[in-house]
Short mmCIF file of C-alpha atoms in Angstrom, two decimals:
data_model
loop_
_atom_site.label_atom_id
_atom_site.label_comp_id
_atom_site.label_asym_id
_atom_site.label_seq_id
_atom_site.Cartn_x
_atom_site.Cartn_y
_atom_site.Cartn_z
CA MET A 29 194.66 18.34 110.80
CA SER A 30 195.36 19.27 114.42
CA ALA A 31 193.23 21.88 116.15
CA PRO A 32 194.60 25.46 116.12
CA LEU A 33 196.50 26.51 119.22
CA ARG A 34 194.37 28.18 121.88
CA LEU A 35 195.40 31.78 122.55
CA GLY A 36 194.74 33.98 125.56
CA ALA A 37 195.79 37.55 126.29
CA VAL A 38 196.69 39.24 129.57
CA ILE A 39 196.45 43.02 129.85
CA ILE A 40 197.23 44.87 133.07
CA THR A 41 195.93 48.39 133.64
CA MET A 42 195.91 51.10 136.28
CA GLY A 43 192.65 52.45 134.87
CA ASN A 44 194.16 55.69 133.61
CA ARG A 45 194.00 54.94 129.87
CA PRO A 46 190.42 53.83 129.13
CA ASP A 47 190.40 54.99 125.51
CA GLU A 48 193.70 53.27 124.70
CA LEU A 49 192.55 50.10 126.46
CA LYS A 50 189.35 50.03 124.42
CA ALA A 51 191.32 50.47 121.18
CA LEU A 52 193.66 47.63 122.16
CA LEU A 53 190.75 45.31 122.99
CA ASP A 54 189.13 46.16 119.65
CA SER A 55 192.37 45.27 117.86
CA VAL A 56 192.51 41.91 119.68
CA ALA A 57 188.87 41.23 118.77
CA ARG A 58 189.65 41.89 115.09
CA GLN A 59 192.28 39.15 114.93
CA ASP A 60 191.86 36.49 112.28
CA GLY A 61 191.17 32.91 113.34
CA PRO A 62 189.55 31.65 116.54
CA PRO A 63 188.79 34.36 119.12
CA VAL A 64 191.49 35.26 121.64
CA ASP A 65 190.30 34.93 125.25
CA VAL A 66 191.19 38.14 127.09
CA VAL A 67 191.68 38.92 130.78
CA VAL A 68 192.19 42.49 132.00
CA VAL A 69 193.80 42.87 135.43
CA GLY A 70 193.07 46.09 137.31
CA GLN A 71 196.06 47.11 139.43
CA GLY A 72 194.34 48.52 142.51
CA VAL A 73 191.41 49.76 140.41
CA GLN A 74 188.01 48.49 139.35
CA VAL A 75 187.91 47.85 135.61
CA THR A 76 184.64 48.84 133.97
CA GLY A 77 183.21 49.26 130.49
CA LEU A 78 184.81 46.15 128.99
CA PRO A 79 183.36 44.54 125.87
CA GLU A 80 181.20 41.46 126.29
CA GLY A 81 183.27 38.33 126.75
CA VAL A 82 186.35 40.11 128.17
CA ARG A 83 187.01 39.02 131.74
CA SER A 84 188.38 41.30 134.44
CA ILE A 85 190.14 40.83 137.77
CA ASP A 86 190.20 43.77 140.18
CA LEU A 87 193.18 43.67 142.54
CA PRO A 88 192.96 45.57 145.85
CA GLU A 89 196.46 46.98 145.28
CA ASN A 90 199.05 47.45 142.57
CA LEU A 91 201.17 44.28 142.53
CA GLY A 92 203.61 45.63 139.97
CA ILE A 93 204.02 44.51 136.39
CA PRO A 94 205.13 40.89 136.97
CA GLY A 95 202.75 40.41 139.89
CA GLY A 96 199.77 41.65 137.89
CA ARG A 97 200.69 39.52 134.90
CA ASN A 98 201.06 36.46 137.13
CA VAL A 99 197.48 36.98 138.32
CA GLY A 100 196.41 37.13 134.69
CA ILE A 101 198.27 33.91 133.91
CA GLU A 102 196.46 32.05 136.69
CA ALA A 103 193.10 33.30 135.35
CA PHE A 104 193.69 30.79 132.53
CA GLY A 105 194.12 27.88 134.92
CA PRO A 106 197.27 26.81 136.82
CA GLY A 107 200.21 28.25 134.90
CA GLY A 108 197.83 29.32 132.14
CA SER A 109 197.18 25.69 131.22
CA ASP A 110 193.69 26.32 129.83
CA VAL A 111 195.34 27.81 126.73
CA ASP A 112 198.44 26.96 124.71
CA VAL A 113 199.91 30.45 124.33
CA LEU A 114 199.44 33.70 126.26
CA LEU A 115 199.90 37.16 124.75
CA PHE A 116 201.02 39.97 127.07
CA LEU A 117 200.11 43.42 125.76
CA ASP A 118 200.56 46.93 127.19
CA ASP A 119 197.22 48.65 127.76
CA ASP A 120 198.25 51.65 125.64
CA GLY A 121 199.36 49.47 122.73
CA LEU A 122 197.52 48.43 119.60
CA LEU A 123 197.91 45.41 117.34
CA GLU A 124 198.61 46.88 113.93
CA ARG A 125 197.66 43.85 111.86
CA THR A 126 194.76 41.42 112.03
CA ASP A 127 196.93 38.36 111.41
CA THR A 128 199.18 38.66 114.49
CA ALA A 129 197.31 35.93 116.39
CA GLU A 130 197.52 33.61 113.39
CA LEU A 131 201.23 34.33 113.00
CA CYS A 132 201.67 33.36 116.66
CA ARG A 133 199.77 30.12 116.19
CA GLN A 134 201.85 29.30 113.14
CA ALA A 135 205.18 30.12 114.84
CA PHE A 136 204.53 27.98 117.90
CA ALA A 137 202.95 25.12 115.93
CA GLU A 138 205.87 24.89 113.51
CA ASP A 139 208.60 24.94 116.18
CA PRO A 140 207.91 22.82 119.29
CA ALA A 141 211.06 24.22 120.95
CA LEU A 142 209.90 27.83 120.59
CA GLY A 143 208.96 29.13 124.04
CA ILE A 144 208.66 32.91 123.68
CA VAL A 145 208.07 35.38 120.84
CA SER A 146 208.95 39.05 121.24
CA PHE A 147 206.96 41.45 119.06
CA ARG A 148 208.32 44.57 117.38
CA ILE A 149 207.12 47.81 119.01
CA ALA A 150 206.60 50.73 116.65
CA ASP A 151 205.49 54.31 117.23
CA PRO A 152 202.01 54.83 115.72
CA GLU A 153 202.92 58.26 114.33
CA THR A 154 206.38 57.67 112.87
CA GLY A 155 206.49 53.89 112.52
CA ARG A 156 209.93 53.93 114.14
CA THR A 157 211.13 51.28 116.56
CA GLN A 158 213.29 52.48 119.44
CA ARG A 159 216.66 50.80 119.71
CA ARG A 160 215.88 49.67 123.25
CA HIS A 161 212.87 47.79 121.91
CA VAL A 162 215.01 45.43 119.84
CA PRO A 163 216.05 42.70 122.31
CA ARG A 164 219.59 42.11 121.06
CA LEU A 165 222.91 43.97 121.08
CA ARG A 166 222.95 44.43 117.30
CA ALA A 167 219.79 46.49 117.20
CA SER A 168 220.41 48.83 114.27
CA ASP A 169 217.97 46.97 112.01
CA PRO A 170 214.63 46.47 113.82
CA MET A 171 213.15 44.90 110.67
CA ARG A 172 215.42 41.86 110.98
CA SER A 173 213.84 38.96 112.82
CA SER A 174 216.22 36.76 114.77
CA ARG A 175 216.72 34.38 117.64
CA VAL A 176 217.33 36.38 120.83
CA THR A 177 218.06 35.97 124.54
CA THR A 178 215.31 38.12 126.07
CA PHE A 179 211.99 39.69 125.11
CA LEU A 180 209.80 42.78 125.50
CA GLY A 181 207.46 42.61 128.49
CA GLY A 182 204.49 44.47 127.02
CA ALA A 183 204.48 42.90 123.56
CA ASN A 184 205.10 39.18 123.55
CA ALA A 185 203.63 35.69 123.45
CA VAL A 186 204.66 32.82 125.75
CA ARG A 187 203.91 29.13 125.40
CA THR A 188 202.20 28.23 128.68
CA THR A 189 204.29 25.07 128.99
CA VAL A 190 207.18 27.42 129.76
CA PHE A 191 205.43 28.63 132.92
CA GLU A 192 204.61 25.05 133.86
CA GLN A 193 208.27 24.08 133.54
CA VAL A 194 210.21 27.09 134.88
CA GLY A 195 207.67 29.05 136.91
CA ALA A 196 206.03 32.44 136.59
CA LEU A 197 207.48 35.93 136.39
CA PRO A 198 209.36 37.08 139.53
CA GLY A 199 206.65 39.04 141.32
CA GLU A 200 209.10 40.56 143.80
CA PHE A 201 210.77 42.51 141.00
CA PHE A 202 207.67 44.78 140.71
CA TYR A 203 209.15 46.59 137.70
CA ALA A 204 212.22 46.05 135.46
CA HIS A 205 214.18 43.01 134.30
CA GLU A 206 211.44 40.49 135.06
CA GLU A 207 211.42 39.49 131.39
CA THR A 208 215.13 38.67 131.35
CA ASP A 209 214.73 36.61 134.52
CA LEU A 210 212.06 34.47 132.84
CA ALA A 211 214.01 34.38 129.57
CA TRP A 212 217.17 33.07 131.22
CA ARG A 213 215.22 30.37 133.05
CA ALA A 214 213.45 29.38 129.84
CA LEU A 215 216.70 29.24 127.87
CA ASP A 216 218.30 27.16 130.61
CA ALA A 217 215.42 24.71 130.28
CA GLY A 218 216.06 24.38 126.54
CA TRP A 219 213.43 26.74 125.11
CA LEU A 220 214.07 29.19 122.25
CA ILE A 221 213.13 32.87 122.00
CA ASP A 222 212.43 34.69 118.73
CA TYR A 223 212.16 38.37 117.90
CA ARG A 224 209.61 38.81 115.09
CA SER A 225 209.55 42.09 113.21
CA ASP A 226 206.29 41.15 111.47
CA MET A 227 204.35 40.88 114.74
CA VAL A 228 203.82 44.54 115.61
CA LEU A 229 202.41 46.37 118.61
CA LEU A 230 201.91 50.08 118.00
CA HIS A 231 202.95 52.01 121.11
CA PRO A 232 203.83 55.69 121.64
CA THR A 233 207.54 56.41 121.97
CA THR A 234 208.43 56.71 125.64
CA ALA A 235 211.45 56.85 127.93
CA PRO A 236 211.70 54.21 130.67
CA SER A 237 212.95 56.86 133.08
CA ARG A 238 209.43 58.35 133.12
CA HIS A 239 208.71 56.00 136.03
CA ALA A 240 209.68 57.57 139.37
CA VAL A 241 211.12 54.29 140.63
CA TYR A 242 213.08 53.57 137.46
CA HIS A 243 216.70 54.10 138.57
CA ARG A 244 216.33 52.36 141.94
CA MET A 245 214.48 49.32 140.63
CA VAL A 246 216.64 48.93 137.54
CA ALA A 247 219.72 48.72 139.76
CA ARG A 248 218.15 46.57 142.48
CA ASN A 249 216.65 44.11 140.03
CA ARG A 250 219.88 43.92 138.04
CA VAL A 251 221.59 42.62 141.18
CA TRP A 252 218.70 40.27 141.94
CA LEU A 253 218.80 38.97 138.37
CA ALA A 254 222.47 38.09 138.70
CA ARG A 255 222.16 36.62 142.18
CA ARG A 256 219.26 34.42 141.12
CA ASN A 257 220.47 33.18 137.76
CA LEU A 258 224.21 33.48 137.06
CA PRO A 259 227.01 31.09 137.99
CA ALA A 260 228.92 32.61 140.93
CA PRO A 261 232.06 33.63 138.92
CA LEU A 262 229.93 35.67 136.49
CA VAL A 263 227.99 37.65 139.10
CA PRO A 264 230.72 40.27 139.80
CA VAL A 265 231.64 40.46 136.10
CA TYR A 266 228.05 41.10 135.01
CA LEU A 267 227.39 43.70 137.71
CA GLY A 268 230.77 45.34 137.19
CA VAL A 269 230.03 45.81 133.48
CA TRP A 270 226.65 47.38 134.25
CA LEU A 271 228.18 49.66 136.87
CA LEU A 272 230.67 50.95 134.30
CA LEU A 273 227.96 51.37 131.65
CA THR A 274 225.84 53.35 134.10
CA LEU A 275 228.72 55.69 134.90
CA VAL A 276 229.60 56.14 131.21
CA ARG A 277 226.02 57.24 130.51
CA ARG A 278 226.50 60.05 133.06
CA PRO A 279 223.10 60.15 134.73
CA SER A 280 222.11 63.14 136.84
CA ALA A 281 223.22 63.28 140.45
CA PRO A 282 219.73 62.38 141.83
CA ALA A 283 219.44 59.51 139.34
CA LEU A 284 222.88 58.19 140.25
CA LYS A 285 222.06 58.41 143.95
CA ALA A 286 218.86 56.42 143.37
CA TRP A 287 220.77 53.90 141.25
CA PHE A 288 223.40 53.28 143.94
CA GLY A 289 220.66 53.01 146.54
CA GLY A 290 218.98 50.31 144.45
CA PHE A 291 222.31 48.58 143.83
CA ARG A 292 222.90 48.40 147.59
CA GLU A 293 219.35 47.18 148.15
CA GLY A 294 219.89 44.40 145.63
CA TRP A 295 222.70 42.99 147.77
CA THR A 296 221.04 43.42 151.16
CA THR A 297 217.51 42.16 150.49
CA PRO A 298 216.18 38.68 149.59
CA CYS A 299 216.06 38.07 145.84
CA GLY A 300 214.06 34.84 145.75
CA PRO A 301 215.36 31.34 144.98
CA ARG A 302 218.80 31.00 143.43
CA ARG A 303 218.95 28.63 140.45
CA PRO A 304 222.18 29.37 138.56
CA MET A 305 222.07 28.54 134.87
CA ARG A 306 224.29 25.81 133.51
CA TRP A 307 227.56 26.72 131.81
CA ARG A 308 226.09 25.16 128.69
CA THR A 309 223.44 27.90 128.78
CA VAL A 310 226.13 30.56 129.24
CA TRP A 311 227.77 29.29 126.06
CA ARG A 312 224.42 29.20 124.30
CA LEU A 313 223.74 32.84 125.20
CA THR A 314 227.21 33.73 123.98
CA ARG A 315 226.63 32.02 120.63
CA LEU A 316 223.37 33.95 120.30
CA GLY A 317 225.37 37.17 120.54
CA ARG A 318 224.69 38.19 124.13
CA PRO A 319 226.92 36.55 126.74
CA PRO A 320 225.43 36.99 130.22
CA VAL A 321 227.98 39.57 131.27
CA ILE A 322 226.25 42.47 129.50
#
């Protein structure tokens, strides 16, 4: 029998949720099978009071979500190569079951083409999963597992070979859409992404707009995402669709002003290297139910 896959976990924190972080670390420690090696990255804060065996990295400043996670990846060797799979977990989340790590090992061991697994996020009080937390267009049934085209940033597992092949998360994004950027690159390289309803992270129901920078960065990064990854003919189609969707949702005047400011910024600032996906990948995304124009 082959040895079980080696798992690591990356958790980023701003130090403002010590009780929730402790509960999350306890839930990781309770996982069945070999222990999961954990690294906690402090975003401009010093992390203290961690259980024995949990490593910490204290950054002098907040690098944003993808930047902080990239630091955590490198704590497991270049591209995370010291382990086979890395879990990324929000610091105010909690693994509901003790077999989640074993389910991850089983999923990646049974399917060599599987690159990323997206967990289901459920509210700890109601058990409900928000529609936005189901990474597909047909999201009415969160209990249905399926193959998908993106994943949830704070509740997922990534085979570290993916990072070796396609690179890390786009640190310049800071917040929003960094998962889809990595997902598109992974899919273009031939990897598969699964949404698993049986791998659950408990997390309080929240609205993404709680972040002050939400509207600007969502718009800016949407443009960057298209400029970096889409074939040239699809860039205006994709961004045109999202412009219409934004207007249909009728955001407040300040939110719309911030959104258009971010949209403009996305066109006028560097977005990182451009590596447009192949048309074969466009067709693959379409067959999976989410063509890269929405």
